[in-house]
Coordinates of C-alpha atoms and ligand atoms in Angstrom, one line a residue:
M29 CA 65.8 129.1 106.3
K30 CA 64.6 127.2 103.2
F31 CA 67.5 128.7 101.4
L32 CA 70.0 127.5 104.1
L33 CA 68.5 124.0 104.0
L34 CA 68.9 124.0 100.2
L35 CA 72.5 125.2 100.5
S36 CA 73.4 122.5 103.0
L37 CA 71.7 119.9 100.8
V38 CA 73.7 121.2 97.8
G39 CA 76.8 121.0 99.9
F40 CA 76.2 117.4 100.7
C41 CA 75.0 116.1 97.3
W42 CA 77.2 118.0 94.9
A43 CA 80.4 118.5 96.7
Q44 CA 83.8 116.8 96.4
Y45 CA 83.0 114.4 99.3
D46 CA 80.1 112.8 97.5
P47 CA 81.1 109.8 95.3
H48 CA 78.1 110.4 93.0
T49 CA 77.2 106.8 93.0
Q50 CA 73.7 106.0 91.9
Y51 CA 71.1 105.9 94.6
G52 CA 71.4 102.7 96.6
R53 CA 75.0 101.9 95.6
T54 CA 77.5 102.4 98.4
S55 CA 80.9 100.8 97.6
I56 CA 83.5 101.0 94.9
V57 CA 86.0 98.4 93.7
H58 CA 89.6 98.8 92.6
L59 CA 90.0 96.8 89.4
F60 CA 93.8 97.0 89.7
E61 CA 95.6 96.8 86.3
W62 CA 92.5 95.7 84.4
R63 CA 92.1 96.6 80.7
W64 CA 89.4 99.1 79.8
V65 CA 87.6 96.5 77.6
D66 CA 87.4 94.1 80.5
I67 CA 86.1 96.8 82.9
A68 CA 83.4 97.8 80.4
K69 CA 82.2 94.2 80.2
E70 CA 82.4 93.8 84.0
C71 CA 80.2 96.8 84.5
E72 CA 77.6 95.3 82.3
R73 CA 77.7 91.7 83.2
Y74 CA 78.5 92.0 87.0
L75 CA 79.0 95.3 88.7
G76 CA 75.8 96.9 87.5
P77 CA 73.5 94.0 88.3
K78 CA 75.2 93.3 91.7
G79 CA 74.9 96.9 93.0
F80 CA 78.5 98.1 92.9
G81 CA 78.7 101.9 92.8
G82 CA 81.9 102.4 90.8
V83 CA 85.4 101.4 89.8
Q84 CA 88.8 102.8 90.7
V85 CA 90.9 102.3 87.6
S86 CA 94.7 102.2 87.3
P87 CA 96.3 105.4 86.0
P88 CA 95.2 105.9 82.4
N89 CA 97.9 108.3 81.2
E90 CA 101.1 107.4 79.3
N91 CA 103.8 106.0 81.5
V92 CA 107.4 104.8 81.3
V93 CA 108.0 101.2 80.1
I94 CA 110.4 99.4 82.4
H95 CA 112.3 96.3 81.2
N96 CA 114.4 95.6 84.2
P97 CA 112.5 94.1 86.0
S98 CA 110.1 93.2 83.2
R99 CA 107.0 95.4 83.1
P100 CA 106.4 95.9 86.9
W101 CA 103.0 97.1 87.9
Y102 CA 104.6 100.2 89.4
E103 CA 105.7 101.6 86.0
R104 CA 102.2 103.1 85.8
Y105 CA 103.2 105.5 88.7
Q106 CA 105.8 107.1 86.5
P107 CA 104.1 109.4 84.0
I108 CA 105.5 110.5 80.7
S109 CA 102.6 112.4 79.3
Y110 CA 98.8 112.9 79.8
K111 CA 97.9 111.0 76.7
I112 CA 95.3 108.3 77.5
C113 CA 97.5 105.5 76.3
T114 CA 98.6 102.6 78.6
R115 CA 98.7 98.8 78.8
S116 CA 95.0 99.0 79.8
G117 CA 94.0 100.6 76.5
N118 CA 93.8 103.7 74.4
E119 CA 91.5 106.8 74.6
N120 CA 88.8 105.3 72.5
E121 CA 88.6 102.2 74.7
F122 CA 88.7 104.4 77.8
R123 CA 85.8 106.5 76.4
D124 CA 83.8 103.3 75.6
M125 CA 84.3 102.0 79.1
V126 CA 83.2 105.2 80.8
T127 CA 80.1 105.4 78.7
R128 CA 79.1 101.8 79.1
C129 CA 79.8 101.7 82.8
N130 CA 77.8 105.0 83.4
N131 CA 75.0 103.6 81.3
V132 CA 74.5 100.7 83.8
G133 CA 74.9 103.0 86.8
V134 CA 78.6 102.3 87.6
R135 CA 81.0 105.2 88.0
I136 CA 84.6 105.5 87.0
Y137 CA 87.2 107.0 89.3
V138 CA 90.7 107.7 87.9
D139 CA 93.9 107.3 89.8
A140 CA 95.6 110.6 89.0
V141 CA 99.4 110.7 89.3
I142 CA 100.0 114.4 89.3
N143 CA 102.7 114.9 92.0
H144 CA 105.5 113.8 89.8
M145 CA 106.7 112.5 86.4
C146 CA 109.0 109.4 86.0
S147 CA 112.1 108.7 88.0
T148 CA 115.6 110.2 87.4
G149 CA 116.7 106.6 87.1
N150 CA 115.3 106.1 83.6
A151 CA 117.5 106.8 80.6
A152 CA 116.4 109.3 78.0
G153 CA 114.4 107.7 75.1
T154 CA 111.1 106.6 74.0
S155 CA 110.5 103.6 76.2
S156 CA 107.0 104.7 77.1
T157 CA 103.5 103.2 76.5
C158 CA 102.7 105.6 73.6
G159 CA 106.3 106.0 72.4
S160 CA 106.6 109.6 73.5
Y161 CA 110.2 110.9 74.0
Y162 CA 111.5 112.0 77.4
N163 CA 114.7 112.9 79.1
P164 CA 114.5 112.8 82.9
N165 CA 118.1 114.1 83.2
N166 CA 117.1 117.4 81.5
R167 CA 113.6 117.4 83.0
D168 CA 112.3 117.3 79.4
F169 CA 108.8 115.9 78.7
P170 CA 108.0 117.4 75.3
A171 CA 104.7 115.4 74.9
V172 CA 103.2 117.5 77.8
P173 CA 105.3 119.7 77.5
Y174 CA 107.2 120.1 80.8
S175 CA 110.8 121.4 81.0
G176 CA 113.3 122.2 83.8
W177 CA 111.2 125.2 84.9
D178 CA 108.3 123.0 85.9
F179 CA 110.0 120.9 88.6
N180 CA 110.9 121.5 92.2
D181 CA 114.7 121.1 91.9
G182 CA 115.2 124.7 93.1
K183 CA 113.7 123.7 96.4
C184 CA 115.0 120.2 96.7
N185 CA 117.0 118.0 94.5
G186 CA 117.3 114.8 96.6
G187 CA 115.1 112.2 98.1
I188 CA 112.9 112.2 101.3
N189 CA 115.0 111.1 104.3
N190 CA 112.8 112.5 107.0
Y191 CA 109.0 112.1 107.1
N192 CA 108.9 114.4 110.1
D193 CA 109.9 117.3 107.9
A194 CA 106.9 118.4 105.9
N195 CA 109.0 120.5 103.5
Q196 CA 111.1 117.5 102.5
V197 CA 108.0 115.2 102.1
R198 CA 106.4 117.8 99.8
N199 CA 109.3 119.3 97.9
C200 CA 111.8 116.5 97.5
H201 CA 111.8 113.4 95.2
L202 CA 109.5 110.7 96.5
L203 CA 111.3 107.4 95.5
G204 CA 113.5 109.4 93.1
L205 CA 110.4 110.6 91.1
L206 CA 110.7 114.1 89.5
D207 CA 108.6 116.4 91.7
L208 CA 106.4 118.8 89.8
A209 CA 106.3 122.5 90.8
L210 CA 102.6 122.6 91.6
E211 CA 102.8 126.2 92.7
K212 CA 103.3 127.3 89.1
D213 CA 100.1 128.3 87.2
Y214 CA 101.4 126.6 84.1
V215 CA 101.8 123.2 85.8
R216 CA 98.4 123.6 87.6
T217 CA 96.6 124.4 84.3
T218 CA 98.3 121.6 82.5
I219 CA 97.2 119.1 85.1
A220 CA 93.7 120.5 85.3
D221 CA 93.5 120.2 81.5
Y222 CA 94.3 116.5 81.8
M223 CA 91.7 116.0 84.5
N224 CA 89.1 118.0 82.7
N225 CA 89.5 115.8 79.6
L226 CA 88.6 112.9 81.8
I227 CA 85.7 114.7 83.5
D228 CA 84.3 115.7 80.1
I229 CA 84.5 112.0 79.0
G230 CA 82.4 111.2 82.1
V231 CA 84.5 110.1 85.0
A232 CA 83.0 110.8 88.5
G233 CA 86.1 111.6 90.4
F234 CA 89.7 111.0 91.2
R235 CA 92.1 109.2 93.6
L236 CA 95.0 111.7 94.1
D237 CA 98.1 109.6 94.2
A238 CA 100.8 110.7 96.7
A239 CA 98.6 113.6 97.9
K240 CA 100.7 113.7 101.1
H241 CA 103.6 114.8 98.9
M242 CA 101.7 117.8 97.6
W243 CA 100.8 121.0 99.5
P244 CA 97.1 121.0 100.3
G245 CA 96.8 124.6 98.9
D246 CA 98.4 123.5 95.6
I247 CA 95.8 120.7 95.3
K248 CA 93.0 123.2 96.1
A249 CA 94.2 125.5 93.3
I250 CA 94.1 122.6 90.8
L251 CA 90.7 121.4 92.0
N252 CA 89.4 125.0 91.6
K253 CA 90.2 124.7 87.9
L254 CA 88.1 121.5 87.4
H255 CA 84.9 121.4 85.4
N256 CA 81.6 120.1 86.8
L257 CA 80.8 116.5 86.0
N258 CA 79.3 115.6 82.6
T259 CA 75.5 116.4 82.7
K260 CA 74.8 113.4 80.5
W261 CA 75.0 111.3 83.7
F262 CA 75.3 113.7 86.6
S263 CA 73.1 116.5 87.9
Q264 CA 74.0 120.0 87.0
G265 CA 76.7 121.5 89.2
S266 CA 78.1 118.2 90.5
R267 CA 81.7 118.5 91.6
P268 CA 84.2 115.6 91.0
F269 CA 84.6 113.2 93.9
I270 CA 88.1 113.5 95.4
F271 CA 89.9 111.1 97.6
Q272 CA 93.5 111.9 98.5
E273 CA 96.1 109.2 99.2
V274 CA 97.6 110.5 102.5
I275 CA 99.3 107.9 104.7
D276 CA 98.8 109.1 108.3
L277 CA 99.3 106.4 110.9
G278 CA 99.7 109.1 113.5
N279 CA 103.5 109.4 113.9
E280 CA 104.6 111.9 111.3
A281 CA 104.6 115.6 110.5
I282 CA 101.8 115.5 107.9
K283 CA 98.2 115.0 109.1
S284 CA 95.2 113.8 107.2
N285 CA 93.1 116.7 108.4
E286 CA 95.2 119.2 106.5
Y287 CA 93.5 117.7 103.4
F288 CA 89.8 117.6 104.5
G289 CA 89.1 120.9 102.7
N290 CA 89.9 119.3 99.4
G291 CA 87.9 116.1 99.7
R292 CA 88.0 112.7 101.4
V293 CA 91.3 111.1 102.5
T294 CA 92.4 107.5 102.6
E295 CA 92.3 106.1 106.2
F296 CA 95.3 103.8 106.5
K297 CA 94.7 103.1 110.2
F298 CA 91.6 101.2 109.2
G299 CA 93.2 98.2 107.5
A300 CA 96.3 98.2 109.7
K301 CA 94.2 98.1 112.9
L302 CA 91.5 95.8 111.6
G303 CA 94.1 93.3 110.4
T304 CA 95.7 93.4 113.9
V305 CA 92.4 92.7 115.5
I306 CA 91.3 89.9 113.2
R307 CA 94.7 88.3 113.5
K308 CA 94.4 88.6 117.3
W309 CA 97.9 90.2 117.5
N310 CA 99.0 92.5 120.4
G311 CA 96.2 91.2 122.6
E312 CA 93.5 92.7 120.3
K313 CA 90.0 91.2 120.4
M314 CA 87.0 91.7 118.2
A315 CA 85.1 92.8 121.4
Y316 CA 87.1 96.0 121.3
L317 CA 85.5 96.9 117.9
K318 CA 82.4 98.1 119.7
N319 CA 83.5 101.7 119.2
W320 CA 85.2 101.2 115.8
G321 CA 85.8 104.3 113.7
E322 CA 86.4 107.7 115.3
G323 CA 86.6 105.9 118.7
W324 CA 89.7 104.2 117.4
G325 CA 91.4 107.5 116.6
M326 CA 90.3 107.5 113.0
M327 CA 89.2 110.6 111.0
P328 CA 85.5 111.7 110.8
T329 CA 83.4 109.1 108.9
D330 CA 82.3 111.6 106.3
R331 CA 85.9 112.3 105.3
A332 CA 87.2 108.7 105.3
L333 CA 87.8 106.4 102.3
V334 CA 88.3 103.0 103.8
F335 CA 89.7 99.6 102.6
V336 CA 91.1 96.4 104.1
D337 CA 94.1 96.4 101.7
N338 CA 95.3 98.3 98.7
H339 CA 97.5 97.7 95.7
D340 CA 100.6 98.8 97.7
N341 CA 100.2 97.2 101.1
Q342 CA 98.9 93.9 99.8
R343 CA 102.6 93.4 98.6
G344 CA 104.5 95.2 101.3
H345 CA 104.7 98.7 99.6
G346 CA 103.3 101.8 101.3
A347 CA 102.2 101.5 104.9
G348 CA 100.4 99.2 107.3
G349 CA 102.9 96.4 107.7
A350 CA 102.5 92.7 108.2
S351 CA 99.0 93.0 109.8
I352 CA 97.4 93.9 106.5
L353 CA 95.0 91.1 105.4
T354 CA 94.8 90.2 101.8
F355 CA 93.4 87.4 99.5
W356 CA 96.4 85.4 100.5
D357 CA 94.8 84.9 103.9
A358 CA 91.4 84.3 102.4
R359 CA 89.4 83.1 105.5
L360 CA 90.5 86.1 107.7
Y361 CA 90.3 88.4 104.8
K362 CA 86.6 87.6 104.1
M363 CA 85.8 88.4 107.8
A364 CA 87.6 91.7 107.6
V365 CA 85.9 92.8 104.4
G366 CA 82.6 91.6 105.8
F367 CA 83.1 93.7 109.0
M368 CA 84.1 96.7 106.9
L369 CA 81.0 96.4 104.7
A370 CA 78.6 95.9 107.5
H371 CA 79.9 98.7 109.6
P372 CA 78.7 102.3 108.9
Y373 CA 82.1 103.9 109.1
G374 CA 83.6 105.6 106.0
F375 CA 83.1 105.2 102.3
T376 CA 84.2 101.7 101.4
R377 CA 86.5 100.4 98.6
V378 CA 86.9 96.7 97.8
M379 CA 90.2 95.5 96.4
S380 CA 90.3 93.2 93.3
S381 CA 93.7 91.7 92.6
Y382 CA 95.8 89.4 90.4
R383 CA 97.9 86.5 91.7
W384 CA 101.7 86.7 91.5
D385 CA 104.5 84.4 92.4
R386 CA 105.0 85.6 95.9
R387 CA 108.4 84.7 97.3
F388 CA 109.7 85.8 100.7
E389 CA 113.4 86.2 101.4
N390 CA 114.2 87.5 104.9
G391 CA 110.6 88.5 105.4
K392 CA 110.3 90.6 102.2
D393 CA 108.5 89.5 99.1
V394 CA 111.2 89.7 96.4
N395 CA 108.5 89.4 93.7
D396 CA 106.5 92.5 94.9
W397 CA 107.2 94.1 91.5
I398 CA 105.5 91.5 89.3
G399 CA 102.9 93.1 87.0
P400 CA 99.5 91.8 85.9
P401 CA 98.9 88.5 84.0
N402 CA 100.3 89.1 80.6
N403 CA 101.5 87.7 77.2
N404 CA 104.9 89.3 76.4
G405 CA 103.8 92.4 78.3
A406 CA 100.3 92.7 77.0
I407 CA 97.8 92.5 79.8
K408 CA 95.7 89.3 79.7
E409 CA 91.9 89.3 79.3
V410 CA 89.9 88.7 82.5
T411 CA 88.2 85.5 81.6
I412 CA 85.1 84.2 83.6
N413 CA 84.9 80.6 84.7
A414 CA 81.7 78.5 84.7
D415 CA 81.4 79.1 88.5
T416 CA 81.5 82.9 88.0
T417 CA 85.1 83.2 89.4
C418 CA 87.9 84.7 87.2
G419 CA 90.5 82.9 85.2
N420 CA 93.9 83.9 83.7
G421 CA 95.4 84.7 87.1
W422 CA 92.8 87.3 88.2
V423 CA 91.7 86.9 91.8
C424 CA 88.5 88.9 91.5
E425 CA 87.8 89.2 95.3
H426 CA 84.8 91.3 94.4
R427 CA 83.2 88.2 92.9
W428 CA 83.7 86.0 95.9
R429 CA 80.2 85.2 97.2
Q430 CA 80.9 86.5 100.8
I431 CA 82.3 89.8 99.5
R432 CA 79.8 90.4 96.7
N433 CA 76.9 89.7 99.1
M434 CA 78.2 92.0 101.7
V435 CA 78.4 94.8 99.1
A436 CA 74.7 94.2 98.6
F437 CA 74.2 94.1 102.5
R438 CA 75.7 97.6 102.7
N439 CA 73.3 98.8 100.1
V440 CA 70.3 97.3 101.9
V441 CA 71.3 98.9 105.3
Q442 CA 72.3 102.3 103.9
S443 CA 71.9 105.1 106.4
Q444 CA 70.6 102.7 109.1
P445 CA 72.1 103.2 112.5
F446 CA 74.7 101.0 114.1
A447 CA 72.6 98.9 116.6
N448 CA 72.2 95.8 118.8
W449 CA 75.9 95.3 119.5
W450 CA 76.7 92.1 121.4
D451 CA 80.0 90.5 122.3
N452 CA 81.3 87.7 124.6
G453 CA 84.2 89.8 125.8
S454 CA 86.5 87.9 123.4
N455 CA 86.2 87.4 119.6
Q456 CA 82.5 86.6 119.2
V457 CA 80.7 89.8 118.3
A458 CA 77.5 90.8 116.5
F459 CA 75.8 94.0 115.4
G460 CA 72.9 95.2 113.3
R461 CA 72.0 98.2 111.2
G462 CA 68.6 99.5 112.3
N463 CA 66.0 96.9 111.4
R464 CA 67.5 96.1 108.0
G465 CA 70.5 93.9 108.6
F466 CA 72.5 91.8 111.2
I467 CA 75.9 90.1 111.3
V468 CA 77.5 87.7 113.7
F469 CA 81.3 86.8 113.9
N470 CA 83.0 83.9 115.6
N471 CA 86.8 84.5 115.6
D472 CA 87.3 82.6 118.8
D473 CA 88.8 79.1 119.0
W474 CA 85.6 77.7 120.3
S475 CA 82.0 77.5 119.0
L476 CA 79.5 80.3 119.3
S477 CA 76.0 79.5 120.4
A478 CA 73.8 82.4 121.5
R479 CA 70.3 83.9 121.2
L480 CA 70.8 87.5 120.0
Q481 CA 68.6 90.5 119.4
T482 CA 68.8 91.2 115.6
G483 CA 66.4 94.2 115.4
L484 CA 64.8 92.5 112.3
P485 CA 61.1 91.7 111.8
A486 CA 60.1 88.1 112.4
G487 CA 60.7 85.6 109.6
T488 CA 63.2 83.2 108.0
Y489 CA 66.3 84.7 106.6
C490 CA 69.0 83.4 104.3
D491 CA 72.6 83.8 105.5
V492 CA 74.3 85.5 102.6
I493 CA 77.8 84.3 103.7
S494 CA 77.2 80.6 103.4
G495 CA 74.8 80.9 100.5
D496 CA 72.4 82.9 98.4
K497 CA 68.7 83.5 98.2
I498 CA 67.8 82.2 94.8
N499 CA 64.2 82.1 93.5
G500 CA 62.9 82.5 97.1
S501 CA 64.9 79.6 98.6
C502 CA 68.2 79.6 100.4
T503 CA 71.4 77.7 99.3
G504 CA 73.0 78.3 102.7
I505 CA 72.2 78.5 106.4
K506 CA 68.7 79.6 107.4
V507 CA 68.1 81.9 110.4
Q508 CA 64.7 82.1 112.2
V509 CA 63.9 85.5 113.7
S510 CA 61.1 85.3 116.2
G511 CA 58.4 88.0 116.9
D512 CA 60.6 89.6 119.6
G513 CA 63.5 90.1 117.1
T514 CA 65.8 87.5 118.6
A515 CA 67.3 84.5 116.8
Q516 CA 69.5 81.6 117.7
F517 CA 73.0 81.6 116.1
S518 CA 75.5 78.7 116.1
I519 CA 78.8 79.2 114.4
S520 CA 81.5 76.5 114.7
N521 CA 85.1 77.9 115.0
S522 CA 86.0 75.5 112.2
A523 CA 83.3 76.7 109.8
E524 CA 84.6 77.6 106.3
D525 CA 83.5 81.1 107.0
P526 CA 82.9 81.7 110.7
F527 CA 80.3 84.5 110.3
I528 CA 76.7 84.9 109.4
A529 CA 74.9 87.9 107.8
I530 CA 71.2 88.4 107.1
H531 CA 69.3 91.4 105.8
A532 CA 65.9 92.7 104.7
E533 CA 66.3 91.4 101.2
S534 CA 67.6 88.0 102.2
K535 CA 64.3 87.3 103.9
L536 CA 62.6 84.2 102.5
Ligands
AAO8 C1 109.8 102.2 92.1 C2 110.9 101.5 92.9 C3 111.7 102.4 93.7 C4 112.3 103.4 92.8 C5 111.3 104.1 92.0 C6 111.9 105.1 90.9 O1 110.2 100.6 93.8 O2 112.7 101.7 94.4 O3 113.0 104.4 93.6 O4 110.5 103.1 91.3 O5 112.7 104.4 90.1 C7 104.7 102.8 93.3 C8 105.6 101.8 94.0 C9 107.0 102.2 94.1 C10 107.6 102.6 92.8 C11 106.7 103.8 92.3 C12 107.2 104.4 91.0 O6 105.0 101.5 95.2 O7 107.7 101.1 94.6 O8 108.9 103.0 92.9 O9 105.4 103.3 92.1 O10 107.2 103.4 90.0 C13 105.0 106.5 100.3 C14 104.1 107.6 99.8 C15 102.8 107.0 99.1 C16 103.2 105.9 98.1 C17 104.0 104.8 98.8 C18 104.4 103.7 97.9 O11 103.7 108.4 100.8 O12 102.2 108.1 98.4 O13 105.2 105.4 99.4 N1 102.0 105.4 97.4 C19 101.6 105.9 96.1 C20 101.1 104.7 95.2 C21 102.2 103.8 94.8 C22 103.2 104.6 94.0 C23 103.4 106.0 94.4 C24 102.6 106.6 95.4 C25 104.3 106.8 93.5 O14 100.0 104.1 95.8 O15 101.8 102.7 94.2 O16 104.5 103.9 94.1 O17 103.4 107.3 92.5 C26 106.1 105.7 105.4 C27 105.3 106.9 105.0 C28 104.5 106.7 103.8 C29 105.3 106.2 102.7 C30 105.9 104.8 103.2 C31 106.7 104.1 102.1 O18 105.2 104.7 105.9 O19 104.5 107.3 106.0 O20 104.0 108.0 103.4 O21 104.5 105.9 101.5 O22 106.8 105.2 104.3 O23 107.8 104.9 101.7 C32 105.3 101.9 109.0 C33 105.0 103.4 109.3 C34 104.6 104.1 108.0 C35 105.6 104.0 107.0 C36 105.8 102.5 106.8 C37 106.8 102.2 105.8 O24 104.1 101.3 108.6 O25 104.1 103.5 110.3 O26 104.3 105.5 108.3 O27 106.2 101.9 108.0 O28 108.1 102.7 106.2

């Protein structure tokens, strides 16, 4: 019995579903296109102190350099070799980042592009971030090395025309990208060597790019070759955290649950549906969020990696469509991220973006390719303004007070049950997490005024959306919880942020 208990404990704590964040840290942030030197500094000056659990970094391996258009962000999804050598920095800088972040309790998760190499559309040459030669036409990548034998051309030589055909999706060329033959032991070992190098450096896990385009069994075979995490920072026997990018909105051949055996899976329904609700499209109302999560046809909470937007669908790539909320719709976006972070469903990832010259023609952003802020191609430093926001074109949503404070809220209410739901039948809703936190939203076109059961002990609490608790006093709205746990809430529909959140550590 004791042994079984221990086994299940081991299964939970050391397995591929566990992000291995430090105790009390419950979210990660995607620092899209940041340089390693900036991430190292951000871990020390911000993410560690503010309770972030980890960072998803852009692909660290050598990629093709595209000049037309000029240095798009997406060139990083076209690998040339597994050398750690990109616009974000070299291997020494990567190692320094991993060490410094781990030392302040912030984990690093690598975006692993292992389904394919670069596109057939690139001419042979050395236009790559480390100068390695490649010839896509001959399937020649000597810096790995891969040759014609290592690709799936024998099974399929063209693109994916039908997402209802699993064979096509997994054997053909996604977007013209050369599809690796992951059933070959040489290819599996080569990829595992790359990932093991990163594990030994100290990363905590991986996002598996385009996992939908790989057979789950091939992924499993690669994962079986991976080392345990570095014992300098992780307990003995810890397995790398795995989250697989599988887009399953419910209408195609490939299902998320085929991948559960390997690790967590990205839940794309989450952002698409939450965006629809907060925008009040299709007759949706926040009141319907009462059974959010599995009740909305989403995967089991312990398998889900959730987010409001990602680097693809914030610019019209990938899936989710126009309902996806992003920093461009800041007011609604903050509510959506606040809802995500307050709600117990899934493991949460916050997006952190850069601004670009968005320009719509016929409903499509023709500048969806624009890369990060740069000087002649070199990524610009993330500078920090006096008011703690970022400069040089970096949006840093994770530094917005409302978002940063909700990351802390989620830490404070960790493992507390969903409780005290209230709604007005429309778009005014509230819920708590046990006796540790409570949040109220007004997304109606009229004011909210209600006395609600918060579940919290009596006292005066600081609303962490409109302000901060600093040195025992509150720079925002104060909320009085009485002895019976109820409090009066008033939220104008024209408030800058029409929601209020209080928690055990915002008590004055
Ligand atoms: C670039 C150019 C291409 C060119 C290529 C090669 O844009 O025109 O052919 O170079 O020269 C990123 C960029 C791509 C870029 C690529 C390589 O997004 O634009 O291509 O780098 O540089 C599919 C995959 C998914 C993938 C997503 C973008 O399933 O894995 O496309 N995401 C990851 C990364 C992404 C990266 C790659 C993969 C490649 O996050 O950044 O690409 O490494 C359906 C399917 C989805 C499918 C979408 C889009 O979705 O379900 O699986 O995603 O189509 O093709 C409704 C439906 C929904 C549907 C959606 C869109 O919402 O309900 O199911 O419509 O039709």
